[in-house]
Amino acid sequence: NAGVTQTPKFQVLKTGQSMTLQCAQDMNHEYMSWYRQDPGMGLRLIHYSVGAGITDQGEVPNGYNVSRSTTEDFPLRLLSAAPSQTSVYFCASRPLDSYEQYFGPGTRLTVT
Amino acid sequence: LAKTTQPISMDSYEGQEVNITCSHNNIATNDYITWYQQFPSQGPRFIIQGYKTKVTNEVASLFIPADRKSSTLSLPRVSLSDTAVYYCLVGSNFGNEKLTFGTGTRLTIIP
């Protein structure tokens, strides 16, 4: 049981490039979400999903896309990277009947 | 999601009991209170969740007064490894609830 896994751990992008951050969970959780955390700040919700085929926006969705084709996977796409997207990105999952959320190890993204 | 207010930072010495209070004046009848812990360079980790009175697990206790407008996370006999940021969240609609984190309380344990 690996929990929530994220790849890559580190990534450097140039402005304007696109990429996909991968997230997978093996706990059969319906709810999955993406957060970003800037230095010294709390977490801000980007997008979330309550099940396969269902996604919704969080607090800071601009510049990001998500899809949920399976229960296990919830990739986050950066459409055209900007320096303001330099951050640590966390993926998380939980069952729908609890607020006990499980977080992945994070992806540290730098956009130059 | 009810707004929460926590102290920005706290210091405590090893071996002491630490109490972190969270204010949630607009808490709704069905809302639960949840606390997370985050170590540097890691994702947050669930600590405890409660609705009223007192909840205790192997890590912490959560005290919720009758009016539920605040809650207190109690960490017994802290050690250096308890240095972390602690977040208080309030919400009720488990299914579709967006879990939003504030800036939390940065707890520093002093040897």
JSON list of C-alpha atoms in Angstrom, two decimals:
[
{"chain": "A", "resi": 1, "resn": "ASN", "atom": "CA", "xyz": [0.00, 0.00, 0.00]},
{"chain": "A", "resi": 2, "resn": "ALA", "atom": "CA", "xyz": [1.93, 3.01, -1.31]},
{"chain": "A", "resi": 3, "resn": "GLY", "atom": "CA", "xyz": [-0.64, 5.67, -0.31]},
{"chain": "A", "resi": 4, "resn": "VAL", "atom": "CA", "xyz": [-0.41, 8.81, -2.44]},
{"chain": "A", "resi": 5, "resn": "THR", "atom": "CA", "xyz": [2.47, 9.02, -4.88]},
{"chain": "A", "resi": 6, "resn": "GLN", "atom": "CA", "xyz": [3.59, 12.03, -6.91]},
{"chain": "A", "resi": 7, "resn": "THR", "atom": "CA", "xyz": [6.03, 12.38, -9.77]},
{"chain": "A", "resi": 8, "resn": "PRO", "atom": "CA", "xyz": [8.34, 14.06, -10.41]},
{"chain": "A", "resi": 9, "resn": "LYS", "atom": "CA", "xyz": [9.83, 15.16, -7.07]},
{"chain": "A", "resi": 10, "resn": "PHE", "atom": "CA", "xyz": [11.57, 18.15, -8.63]},
{"chain": "A", "resi": 11, "resn": "GLN", "atom": "CA", "xyz": [11.07, 19.98, -11.91]},
{"chain": "A", "resi": 12, "resn": "VAL", "atom": "CA", "xyz": [12.51, 23.08, -13.54]},
{"chain": "A", "resi": 13, "resn": "LEU", "atom": "CA", "xyz": [10.58, 24.66, -16.40]},
{"chain": "A", "resi": 14, "resn": "LYS", "atom": "CA", "xyz": [11.13, 27.66, -18.60]},
{"chain": "A", "resi": 15, "resn": "THR", "atom": "CA", "xyz": [8.40, 30.24, -18.93]},
{"chain": "A", "resi": 16, "resn": "GLY", "atom": "CA", "xyz": [5.81, 29.12, -21.45]},
{"chain": "A", "resi": 17, "resn": "GLN", "atom": "CA", "xyz": [6.53, 25.42, -21.23]},
{"chain": "A", "resi": 18, "resn": "SER", "atom": "CA", "xyz": [3.80, 22.98, -20.31]},
{"chain": "A", "resi": 19, "resn": "MET", "atom": "CA", "xyz": [3.96, 19.85, -18.20]},
{"chain": "A", "resi": 20, "resn": "THR", "atom": "CA", "xyz": [1.89, 17.38, -16.23]},
{"chain": "A", "resi": 21, "resn": "LEU", "atom": "CA", "xyz": [2.34, 16.58, -12.56]},
{"chain": "A", "resi": 22, "resn": "GLN", "atom": "CA", "xyz": [1.30, 13.03, -11.83]},
{"chain": "A", "resi": 23, "resn": "CYS", "atom": "CA", "xyz": [-0.63, 11.86, -8.78]},
{"chain": "A", "resi": 24, "resn": "ALA", "atom": "CA", "xyz": [-1.85, 8.37, -7.95]},
{"chain": "A", "resi": 25, "resn": "GLN", "atom": "CA", "xyz": [-3.42, 6.74, -4.91]},
{"chain": "A", "resi": 26, "resn": "ASP", "atom": "CA", "xyz": [-4.09, 3.10, -4.13]},
{"chain": "A", "resi": 27, "resn": "MET", "atom": "CA", "xyz": [-6.60, 3.53, -1.30]},
{"chain": "A", "resi": 28, "resn": "ASN", "atom": "CA", "xyz": [-9.69, 3.67, -3.53]},
{"chain": "A", "resi": 29, "resn": "HIS", "atom": "CA", "xyz": [-10.49, 7.17, -2.28]},
{"chain": "A", "resi": 30, "resn": "GLU", "atom": "CA", "xyz": [-13.19, 9.03, -4.14]},
{"chain": "A", "resi": 31, "resn": "TYR", "atom": "CA", "xyz": [-11.94, 12.52, -3.28]},
{"chain": "A", "resi": 32, "resn": "MET", "atom": "CA", "xyz": [-8.65, 13.82, -4.68]},
{"chain": "A", "resi": 33, "resn": "SER", "atom": "CA", "xyz": [-7.24, 17.31, -4.71]},
{"chain": "A", "resi": 34, "resn": "TRP", "atom": "CA", "xyz": [-4.27, 19.45, -5.67]},
{"chain": "A", "resi": 35, "resn": "TYR", "atom": "CA", "xyz": [-2.77, 22.20, -3.50]},
{"chain": "A", "resi": 36, "resn": "ARG", "atom": "CA", "xyz": [0.10, 24.58, -3.95]},
{"chain": "A", "resi": 37, "resn": "GLN", "atom": "CA", "xyz": [2.20, 25.93, -1.13]},
{"chain": "A", "resi": 38, "resn": "ASP", "atom": "CA", "xyz": [4.39, 28.97, -1.56]},
{"chain": "A", "resi": 39, "resn": "PRO", "atom": "CA", "xyz": [7.30, 29.57, 0.86]},
{"chain": "A", "resi": 40, "resn": "GLY", "atom": "CA", "xyz": [6.10, 30.38, 4.37]},
{"chain": "A", "resi": 41, "resn": "MET", "atom": "CA", "xyz": [2.46, 30.18, 3.35]},
{"chain": "A", "resi": 42, "resn": "GLY", "atom": "CA", "xyz": [-0.45, 27.84, 3.91]},
{"chain": "A", "resi": 43, "resn": "LEU", "atom": "CA", "xyz": [-1.83, 25.51, 1.29]},
{"chain": "A", "resi": 44, "resn": "ARG", "atom": "CA", "xyz": [-4.13, 26.81, -1.43]},
{"chain": "A", "resi": 45, "resn": "LEU", "atom": "CA", "xyz": [-6.55, 24.53, -3.21]},
{"chain": "A", "resi": 46, "resn": "ILE", "atom": "CA", "xyz": [-6.17, 24.42, -7.00]},
{"chain": "A", "resi": 47, "resn": "HIS", "atom": "CA", "xyz": [-8.62, 21.76, -8.18]},
{"chain": "A", "resi": 48, "resn": "TYR", "atom": "CA", "xyz": [-10.43, 18.83, -6.65]},
{"chain": "A", "resi": 49, "resn": "SER", "atom": "CA", "xyz": [-12.47, 15.81, -7.71]},
{"chain": "A", "resi": 50, "resn": "VAL", "atom": "CA", "xyz": [-15.12, 13.76, -5.94]},
{"chain": "A", "resi": 51, "resn": "GLY", "atom": "CA", "xyz": [-14.92, 10.83, -8.34]},
{"chain": "A", "resi": 52, "resn": "ALA", "atom": "CA", "xyz": [-13.95, 9.70, -11.81]},
{"chain": "A", "resi": 53, "resn": "GLY", "atom": "CA", "xyz": [-15.25, 12.10, -14.43]},
{"chain": "A", "resi": 54, "resn": "ILE", "atom": "CA", "xyz": [-16.00, 14.86, -11.90]},
{"chain": "A", "resi": 55, "resn": "THR", "atom": "CA", "xyz": [-13.71, 17.82, -11.24]},
{"chain": "A", "resi": 56, "resn": "ASP", "atom": "CA", "xyz": [-14.17, 21.30, -9.83]},
{"chain": "A", "resi": 57, "resn": "GLN", "atom": "CA", "xyz": [-12.16, 24.43, -9.18]},
{"chain": "A", "resi": 58, "resn": "GLY", "atom": "CA", "xyz": [-10.61, 25.43, -5.92]},
{"chain": "A", "resi": 59, "resn": "GLU", "atom": "CA", "xyz": [-9.26, 28.80, -4.79]},
{"chain": "A", "resi": 60, "resn": "VAL", "atom": "CA", "xyz": [-6.53, 29.26, -7.41]},
{"chain": "A", "resi": 61, "resn": "PRO", "atom": "CA", "xyz": [-7.42, 27.30, -10.59]},
{"chain": "A", "resi": 62, "resn": "ASN", "atom": "CA", "xyz": [-6.14, 29.70, -13.25]},
{"chain": "A", "resi": 63, "resn": "GLY", "atom": "CA", "xyz": [-3.31, 28.29, -15.34]},
{"chain": "A", "resi": 64, "resn": "TYR", "atom": "CA", "xyz": [-4.03, 24.68, -14.37]},
{"chain": "A", "resi": 65, "resn": "ASN", "atom": "CA", "xyz": [-6.15, 21.89, -15.80]},
{"chain": "A", "resi": 66, "resn": "VAL", "atom": "CA", "xyz": [-7.15, 18.56, -14.31]},
{"chain": "A", "resi": 67, "resn": "SER", "atom": "CA", "xyz": [-8.95, 15.43, -15.39]},
{"chain": "A", "resi": 68, "resn": "ARG", "atom": "CA", "xyz": [-10.05, 12.30, -13.55]},
{"chain": "A", "resi": 69, "resn": "SER", "atom": "CA", "xyz": [-10.47, 9.33, -15.84]},
{"chain": "A", "resi": 70, "resn": "THR", "atom": "CA", "xyz": [-9.89, 6.73, -13.12]},
{"chain": "A", "resi": 71, "resn": "THR", "atom": "CA", "xyz": [-10.33, 6.60, -9.36]},
{"chain": "A", "resi": 72, "resn": "GLU", "atom": "CA", "xyz": [-6.60, 6.17, -8.88]},
{"chain": "A", "resi": 73, "resn": "ASP", "atom": "CA", "xyz": [-5.12, 8.99, -10.96]},
{"chain": "A", "resi": 74, "resn": "PHE", "atom": "CA", "xyz": [-5.52, 12.77, -10.85]},
{"chain": "A", "resi": 75, "resn": "PRO", "atom": "CA", "xyz": [-2.95, 14.55, -13.04]},
{"chain": "A", "resi": 76, "resn": "LEU", "atom": "CA", "xyz": [-2.41, 18.32, -12.91]},
{"chain": "A", "resi": 77, "resn": "ARG", "atom": "CA", "xyz": [-1.49, 20.09, -16.12]},
{"chain": "A", "resi": 78, "resn": "LEU", "atom": "CA", "xyz": [0.29, 23.41, -16.31]},
{"chain": "A", "resi": 79, "resn": "LEU", "atom": "CA", "xyz": [-0.73, 24.92, -19.61]},
{"chain": "A", "resi": 80, "resn": "SER", "atom": "CA", "xyz": [1.92, 27.63, -20.02]},
{"chain": "A", "resi": 81, "resn": "ALA", "atom": "CA", "xyz": [4.25, 27.88, -17.05]},
{"chain": "A", "resi": 82, "resn": "ALA", "atom": "CA", "xyz": [4.85, 31.26, -15.43]},
{"chain": "A", "resi": 83, "resn": "PRO", "atom": "CA", "xyz": [7.32, 32.25, -12.68]},
{"chain": "A", "resi": 84, "resn": "SER", "atom": "CA", "xyz": [4.32, 32.85, -10.39]},
{"chain": "A", "resi": 85, "resn": "GLN", "atom": "CA", "xyz": [3.69, 29.10, -10.50]},
{"chain": "A", "resi": 86, "resn": "THR", "atom": "CA", "xyz": [6.96, 28.38, -8.75]},
{"chain": "A", "resi": 87, "resn": "SER", "atom": "CA", "xyz": [5.78, 26.47, -5.71]},
{"chain": "A", "resi": 88, "resn": "VAL", "atom": "CA", "xyz": [5.51, 23.09, -4.01]},
{"chain": "A", "resi": 89, "resn": "TYR", "atom": "CA", "xyz": [2.55, 21.10, -5.26]},
{"chain": "A", "resi": 90, "resn": "PHE", "atom": "CA", "xyz": [0.80, 18.56, -3.08]},
{"chain": "A", "resi": 91, "resn": "CYS", "atom": "CA", "xyz": [-1.73, 15.97, -4.14]},
{"chain": "A", "resi": 92, "resn": "ALA", "atom": "CA", "xyz": [-4.09, 14.49, -1.57]},
{"chain": "A", "resi": 93, "resn": "SER", "atom": "CA", "xyz": [-6.89, 11.97, -1.31]},
{"chain": "A", "resi": 94, "resn": "ARG", "atom": "CA", "xyz": [-9.55, 11.02, 1.21]},
{"chain": "A", "resi": 95, "resn": "PRO", "atom": "CA", "xyz": [-12.74, 9.00, 1.41]},
{"chain": "A", "resi": 96, "resn": "LEU", "atom": "CA", "xyz": [-15.94, 10.99, 0.96]},
{"chain": "A", "resi": 97, "resn": "ASP", "atom": "CA", "xyz": [-17.09, 10.31, 4.52]},
{"chain": "A", "resi": 98, "resn": "SER", "atom": "CA", "xyz": [-14.07, 11.75, 6.31]},
{"chain": "A", "resi": 99, "resn": "TYR", "atom": "CA", "xyz": [-11.81, 14.78, 6.47]},
{"chain": "A", "resi": 100, "resn": "GLU", "atom": "CA", "xyz": [-8.81, 12.53, 7.07]},
{"chain": "A", "resi": 101, "resn": "GLN", "atom": "CA", "xyz": [-6.86, 13.50, 3.99]},
{"chain": "A", "resi": 102, "resn": "TYR", "atom": "CA", "xyz": [-3.68, 11.72, 2.89]},
{"chain": "A", "resi": 103, "resn": "PHE", "atom": "CA", "xyz": [-1.01, 13.82, 1.21]},
{"chain": "A", "resi": 104, "resn": "GLY", "atom": "CA", "xyz": [1.69, 12.88, -1.24]},
{"chain": "A", "resi": 105, "resn": "PRO", "atom": "CA", "xyz": [5.35, 13.89, -0.79]},
{"chain": "A", "resi": 106, "resn": "GLY", "atom": "CA", "xyz": [5.03, 16.92, -3.05]},
{"chain": "A", "resi": 107, "resn": "THR", "atom": "CA", "xyz": [6.56, 18.18, -6.29]},
{"chain": "A", "resi": 108, "resn": "ARG", "atom": "CA", "xyz": [8.89, 21.15, -6.06]},
{"chain": "A", "resi": 109, "resn": "LEU", "atom": "CA", "xyz": [8.46, 23.20, -9.25]},
{"chain": "A", "resi": 110, "resn": "THR", "atom": "CA", "xyz": [10.64, 26.09, -10.33]},
{"chain": "A", "resi": 111, "resn": "VAL", "atom": "CA", "xyz": [9.73, 28.21, -13.34]},
{"chain": "A", "resi": 112, "resn": "THR", "atom": "CA", "xyz": [12.48, 30.43, -14.70]},
{"chain": "B", "resi": 1, "resn": "LEU", "atom": "CA", "xyz": [-16.41, 26.50, 5.16]},
{"chain": "B", "resi": 2, "resn": "ALA", "atom": "CA", "xyz": [-16.34, 28.45, 8.46]},
{"chain": "B", "resi": 3, "resn": "LYS", "atom": "CA", "xyz": [-13.41, 30.81, 8.75]},
{"chain": "B", "resi": 4, "resn": "THR", "atom": "CA", "xyz": [-10.86, 29.96, 11.43]},
{"chain": "B", "resi": 5, "resn": "THR", "atom": "CA", "xyz": [-8.38, 32.10, 13.36]},
{"chain": "B", "resi": 6, "resn": "GLN", "atom": "CA", "xyz": [-5.23, 30.73, 14.96]},
{"chain": "B", "resi": 7, "resn": "PRO", "atom": "CA", "xyz": [-2.12, 32.29, 16.50]},
{"chain": "B", "resi": 8, "resn": "ILE", "atom": "CA", "xyz": [0.61, 32.73, 13.91]},
{"chain": "B", "resi": 9, "resn": "SER", "atom": "CA", "xyz": [3.31, 31.21, 16.09]},
{"chain": "B", "resi": 10, "resn": "MET", "atom": "CA", "xyz": [4.01, 29.69, 19.51]},
{"chain": "B", "resi": 11, "resn": "ASP", "atom": "CA", "xyz": [7.10, 28.57, 21.38]},
{"chain": "B", "resi": 12, "resn": "SER", "atom": "CA", "xyz": [7.26, 25.93, 24.08]},
{"chain": "B", "resi": 13, "resn": "TYR", "atom": "CA", "xyz": [9.87, 23.94, 25.95]},
{"chain": "B", "resi": 14, "resn": "GLU", "atom": "CA", "xyz": [10.38, 20.24, 25.67]},
{"chain": "B", "resi": 15, "resn": "GLY", "atom": "CA", "xyz": [8.34, 18.17, 28.09]},
{"chain": "B", "resi": 16, "resn": "GLN", "atom": "CA", "xyz": [5.57, 20.73, 28.47]},
{"chain": "B", "resi": 17, "resn": "GLU", "atom": "CA", "xyz": [1.97, 20.41, 27.41]},
{"chain": "B", "resi": 18, "resn": "VAL", "atom": "CA", "xyz": [1.09, 22.70, 24.49]},
{"chain": "B", "resi": 19, "resn": "ASN", "atom": "CA", "xyz": [-2.38, 24.03, 23.80]},
{"chain": "B", "resi": 20, "resn": "ILE", "atom": "CA", "xyz": [-3.18, 25.65, 20.46]},
{"chain": "B", "resi": 21, "resn": "THR", "atom": "CA", "xyz": [-6.54, 27.39, 20.23]},
{"chain": "B", "resi": 22, "resn": "CYS", "atom": "CA", "xyz": [-8.55, 27.93, 17.08]},
{"chain": "B", "resi": 23, "resn": "SER", "atom": "CA", "xyz": [-11.49, 30.35, 16.87]},
{"chain": "B", "resi": 24, "resn": "HIS", "atom": "CA", "xyz": [-14.40, 29.53, 14.56]},
{"chain": "B", "resi": 25, "resn": "ASN", "atom": "CA", "xyz": [-17.19, 31.88, 15.57]},
{"chain": "B", "resi": 26, "resn": "ASN", "atom": "CA", "xyz": [-19.36, 31.08, 12.56]},
{"chain": "B", "resi": 27, "resn": "ILE", "atom": "CA", "xyz": [-19.27, 27.33, 12.93]},
{"chain": "B", "resi": 28, "resn": "ALA", "atom": "CA", "xyz": [-22.41, 25.64, 11.62]},
{"chain": "B", "resi": 29, "resn": "THR", "atom": "CA", "xyz": [-24.44, 22.99, 13.41]},
{"chain": "B", "resi": 30, "resn": "ASN", "atom": "CA", "xyz": [-23.14, 20.16, 11.25]},
{"chain": "B", "resi": 31, "resn": "ASP", "atom": "CA", "xyz": [-19.50, 21.28, 11.11]},
{"chain": "B", "resi": 32, "resn": "TYR", "atom": "CA", "xyz": [-16.66, 19.10, 12.31]},
{"chain": "B", "resi": 33, "resn": "ILE", "atom": "CA", "xyz": [-13.29, 20.43, 13.49]},
{"chain": "B", "resi": 34, "resn": "THR", "atom": "CA", "xyz": [-10.14, 18.87, 12.06]},
{"chain": "B", "resi": 35, "resn": "TRP", "atom": "CA", "xyz": [-6.48, 19.47, 12.83]},
{"chain": "B", "resi": 36, "resn": "TYR", "atom": "CA", "xyz": [-3.46, 18.77, 10.63]},
{"chain": "B", "resi": 37, "resn": "GLN", "atom": "CA", "xyz": [0.28, 18.86, 11.29]},
{"chain": "B", "resi": 38, "resn": "GLN", "atom": "CA", "xyz": [2.89, 19.75, 8.69]},
{"chain": "B", "resi": 39, "resn": "PHE", "atom": "CA", "xyz": [6.63, 19.22, 8.99]},
{"chain": "B", "resi": 40, "resn": "PRO", "atom": "CA", "xyz": [9.00, 21.14, 6.71]},
{"chain": "B", "resi": 41, "resn": "SER", "atom": "CA", "xyz": [9.18, 19.78, 3.17]},
{"chain": "B", "resi": 42, "resn": "GLN", "atom": "CA", "xyz": [6.33, 17.35, 3.78]},
{"chain": "B", "resi": 43, "resn": "GLY", "atom": "CA", "xyz": [2.61, 17.30, 3.12]},
{"chain": "B", "resi": 44, "resn": "PRO", "atom": "CA", "xyz": [0.20, 17.85, 6.03]},
{"chain": "B", "resi": 45, "resn": "ARG", "atom": "CA", "xyz": [-0.74, 14.91, 8.19]},
{"chain": "B", "resi": 46, "resn": "PHE", "atom": "CA", "xyz": [-4.14, 14.39, 9.82]},
{"chain": "B", "resi": 47, "resn": "ILE", "atom": "CA", "xyz": [-3.97, 14.57, 13.61]},
{"chain": "B", "resi": 48, "resn": "ILE", "atom": "CA", "xyz": [-7.48, 14.55, 15.03]},
{"chain": "B", "resi": 49, "resn": "GLN", "atom": "CA", "xyz": [-11.11, 15.37, 14.30]},
{"chain": "B", "resi": 50, "resn": "GLY", "atom": "CA", "xyz": [-14.04, 16.08, 16.57]},
{"chain": "B", "resi": 51, "resn": "TYR", "atom": "CA", "xyz": [-17.55, 17.47, 16.85]},
{"chain": "B", "resi": 52, "resn": "LYS", "atom": "CA", "xyz": [-18.06, 18.27, 20.53]},
{"chain": "B", "resi": 53, "resn": "THR", "atom": "CA", "xyz": [-16.61, 17.84, 24.04]},
{"chain": "B", "resi": 54, "resn": "LYS", "atom": "CA", "xyz": [-13.35, 15.93, 23.97]},
{"chain": "B", "resi": 55, "resn": "VAL", "atom": "CA", "xyz": [-11.61, 13.58, 21.58]},
{"chain": "B", "resi": 56, "resn": "THR", "atom": "CA", "xyz": [-8.34, 11.84, 22.36]},
{"chain": "B", "resi": 57, "resn": "ASN", "atom": "CA", "xyz": [-6.02, 9.65, 20.33]},
{"chain": "B", "resi": 58, "resn": "GLU", "atom": "CA", "xyz": [-2.44, 8.49, 20.66]},
{"chain": "B", "resi": 59, "resn": "VAL", "atom": "CA", "xyz": [-1.09, 11.81, 19.40]},
{"chain": "B", "resi": 60, "resn": "ALA", "atom": "CA", "xyz": [-3.28, 14.58, 20.82]},
{"chain": "B", "resi": 61, "resn": "SER", "atom": "CA", "xyz": [-6.50, 15.66, 22.48]},
{"chain": "B", "resi": 62, "resn": "LEU", "atom": "CA", "xyz": [-9.09, 18.00, 21.07]},
{"chain": "B", "resi": 63, "resn": "PHE", "atom": "CA", "xyz": [-11.25, 20.04, 23.43]},
{"chain": "B", "resi": 64, "resn": "ILE", "atom": "CA", "xyz": [-14.43, 21.65, 22.14]},
{"chain": "B", "resi": 65, "resn": "PRO", "atom": "CA", "xyz": [-16.58, 23.78, 24.49]},
{"chain": "B", "resi": 66, "resn": "ALA", "atom": "CA", "xyz": [-20.35, 23.62, 24.45]},
{"chain": "B", "resi": 67, "resn": "ASP", "atom": "CA", "xyz": [-20.78, 26.65, 22.18]},
{"chain": "B", "resi": 68, "resn": "ARG", "atom": "CA", "xyz": [-18.26, 25.16, 19.70]},
{"chain": "B", "resi": 69, "resn": "LYS", "atom": "CA", "xyz": [-17.00, 28.62, 18.73]},
{"chain": "B", "resi": 70, "resn": "SER", "atom": "CA", "xyz": [-13.45, 27.57, 19.47]},
{"chain": "B", "resi": 71, "resn": "SER", "atom": "CA", "xyz": [-11.41, 24.43, 19.89]},
{"chain": "B", "resi": 72, "resn": "THR", "atom": "CA", "xyz": [-8.10, 23.60, 21.53]},
{"chain": "B", "resi": 73, "resn": "LEU", "atom": "CA", "xyz": [-5.55, 21.10, 20.29]},
{"chain": "B", "resi": 74, "resn": "SER", "atom": "CA", "xyz": [-3.54, 19.74, 23.20]},
{"chain": "B", "resi": 75, "resn": "LEU", "atom": "CA", "xyz": [-0.17, 18.07, 22.69]},
{"chain": "B", "resi": 76, "resn": "PRO", "atom": "CA", "xyz": [1.08, 16.32, 25.83]},
{"chain": "B", "resi": 77, "resn": "ARG", "atom": "CA", "xyz": [4.75, 16.46, 26.80]},
{"chain": "B", "resi": 78, "resn": "VAL", "atom": "CA", "xyz": [6.08, 17.84, 23.53]},
{"chain": "B", "resi": 79, "resn": "SER", "atom": "CA", "xyz": [9.47, 16.98, 22.10]},
{"chain": "B", "resi": 80, "resn": "LEU", "atom": "CA", "xyz": [11.66, 18.66, 19.47]},
{"chain": "B", "resi": 81, "resn": "SER", "atom": "CA", "xyz": [10.00, 16.47, 16.84]},
{"chain": "B", "resi": 82, "resn": "ASP", "atom": "CA", "xyz": [6.68, 18.25, 17.46]},
{"chain": "B", "resi": 83, "resn": "THR", "atom": "CA", "xyz": [8.09, 21.40, 15.87]},
{"chain": "B", "resi": 84, "resn": "ALA", "atom": "CA", "xyz": [5.73, 21.90, 12.93]},
{"chain": "B", "resi": 85, "resn": "VAL", "atom": "CA", "xyz": [2.88, 23.99, 11.56]},
{"chain": "B", "resi": 86, "resn": "TYR", "atom": "CA", "xyz": [-0.57, 23.08, 12.87]},
{"chain": "B", "resi": 87, "resn": "TYR", "atom": "CA", "xyz": [-3.71, 23.81, 10.88]},
{"chain": "B", "resi": 88, "resn": "CYS", "atom": "CA", "xyz": [-7.31, 23.99, 12.11]},
{"chain": "B", "resi": 89, "resn": "LEU", "atom": "CA", "xyz": [-10.10, 23.33, 9.59]},
{"chain": "B", "resi": 90, "resn": "VAL", "atom": "CA", "xyz": [-13.87, 23.41, 9.97]},
{"chain": "B", "resi": 91, "resn": "GLY", "atom": "CA", "xyz": [-16.41, 21.86, 7.63]},
{"chain": "B", "resi": 92, "resn": "SER", "atom": "CA", "xyz": [-19.40, 19.57, 7.36]},
{"chain": "B", "resi": 93, "resn": "ASN", "atom": "CA", "xyz": [-20.08, 18.45, 3.82]},
{"chain": "B", "resi": 94, "resn": "PHE", "atom": "CA", "xyz": [-17.57, 15.63, 3.65]},
{"chain": "B", "resi": 95, "resn": "GLY", "atom": "CA", "xyz": [-18.59, 14.61, 0.19]},
{"chain": "B", "resi": 96, "resn": "ASN", "atom": "CA", "xyz": [-18.10, 17.80, -1.74]},
{"chain": "B", "resi": 97, "resn": "GLU", "atom": "CA", "xyz": [-16.32, 19.97, 0.78]},
{"chain": "B", "resi": 98, "resn": "LYS", "atom": "CA", "xyz": [-13.30, 21.86, -0.42]},
{"chain": "B", "resi": 99, "resn": "LEU", "atom": "CA", "xyz": [-10.73, 21.53, 2.32]},
{"chain": "B", "resi": 100, "resn": "THR", "atom": "CA", "xyz": [-9.01, 24.90, 2.56]},
{"chain": "B", "resi": 101, "resn": "PHE", "atom": "CA", "xyz": [-6.07, 25.55, 4.84]},
{"chain": "B", "resi": 102, "resn": "GLY", "atom": "CA", "xyz": [-5.25, 28.84, 6.48]},
{"chain": "B", "resi": 103, "resn": "THR", "atom": "CA", "xyz": [-1.70, 29.86, 7.41]},
{"chain": "B", "resi": 104, "resn": "GLY", "atom": "CA", "xyz": [-1.72, 27.71, 10.55]},
{"chain": "B", "resi": 105, "resn": "THR", "atom": "CA", "xyz": [0.24, 28.02, 13.79]},
{"chain": "B", "resi": 106, "resn": "ARG", "atom": "CA", "xyz": [3.99, 27.57, 13.66]},
{"chain": "B", "resi": 107, "resn": "LEU", "atom": "CA", "xyz": [4.98, 25.72, 16.84]},
{"chain": "B", "resi": 108, "resn": "THR", "atom": "CA", "xyz": [8.63, 25.75, 17.83]},
{"chain": "B", "resi": 109, "resn": "ILE", "atom": "CA", "xyz": [9.83, 23.47, 20.60]},
{"chain": "B", "resi": 110, "resn": "ILE", "atom": "CA", "xyz": [12.84, 24.74, 22.50]},
{"chain": "B", "resi": 111, "resn": "PRO", "atom": "CA", "xyz": [15.28, 22.29, 24.08]}
]
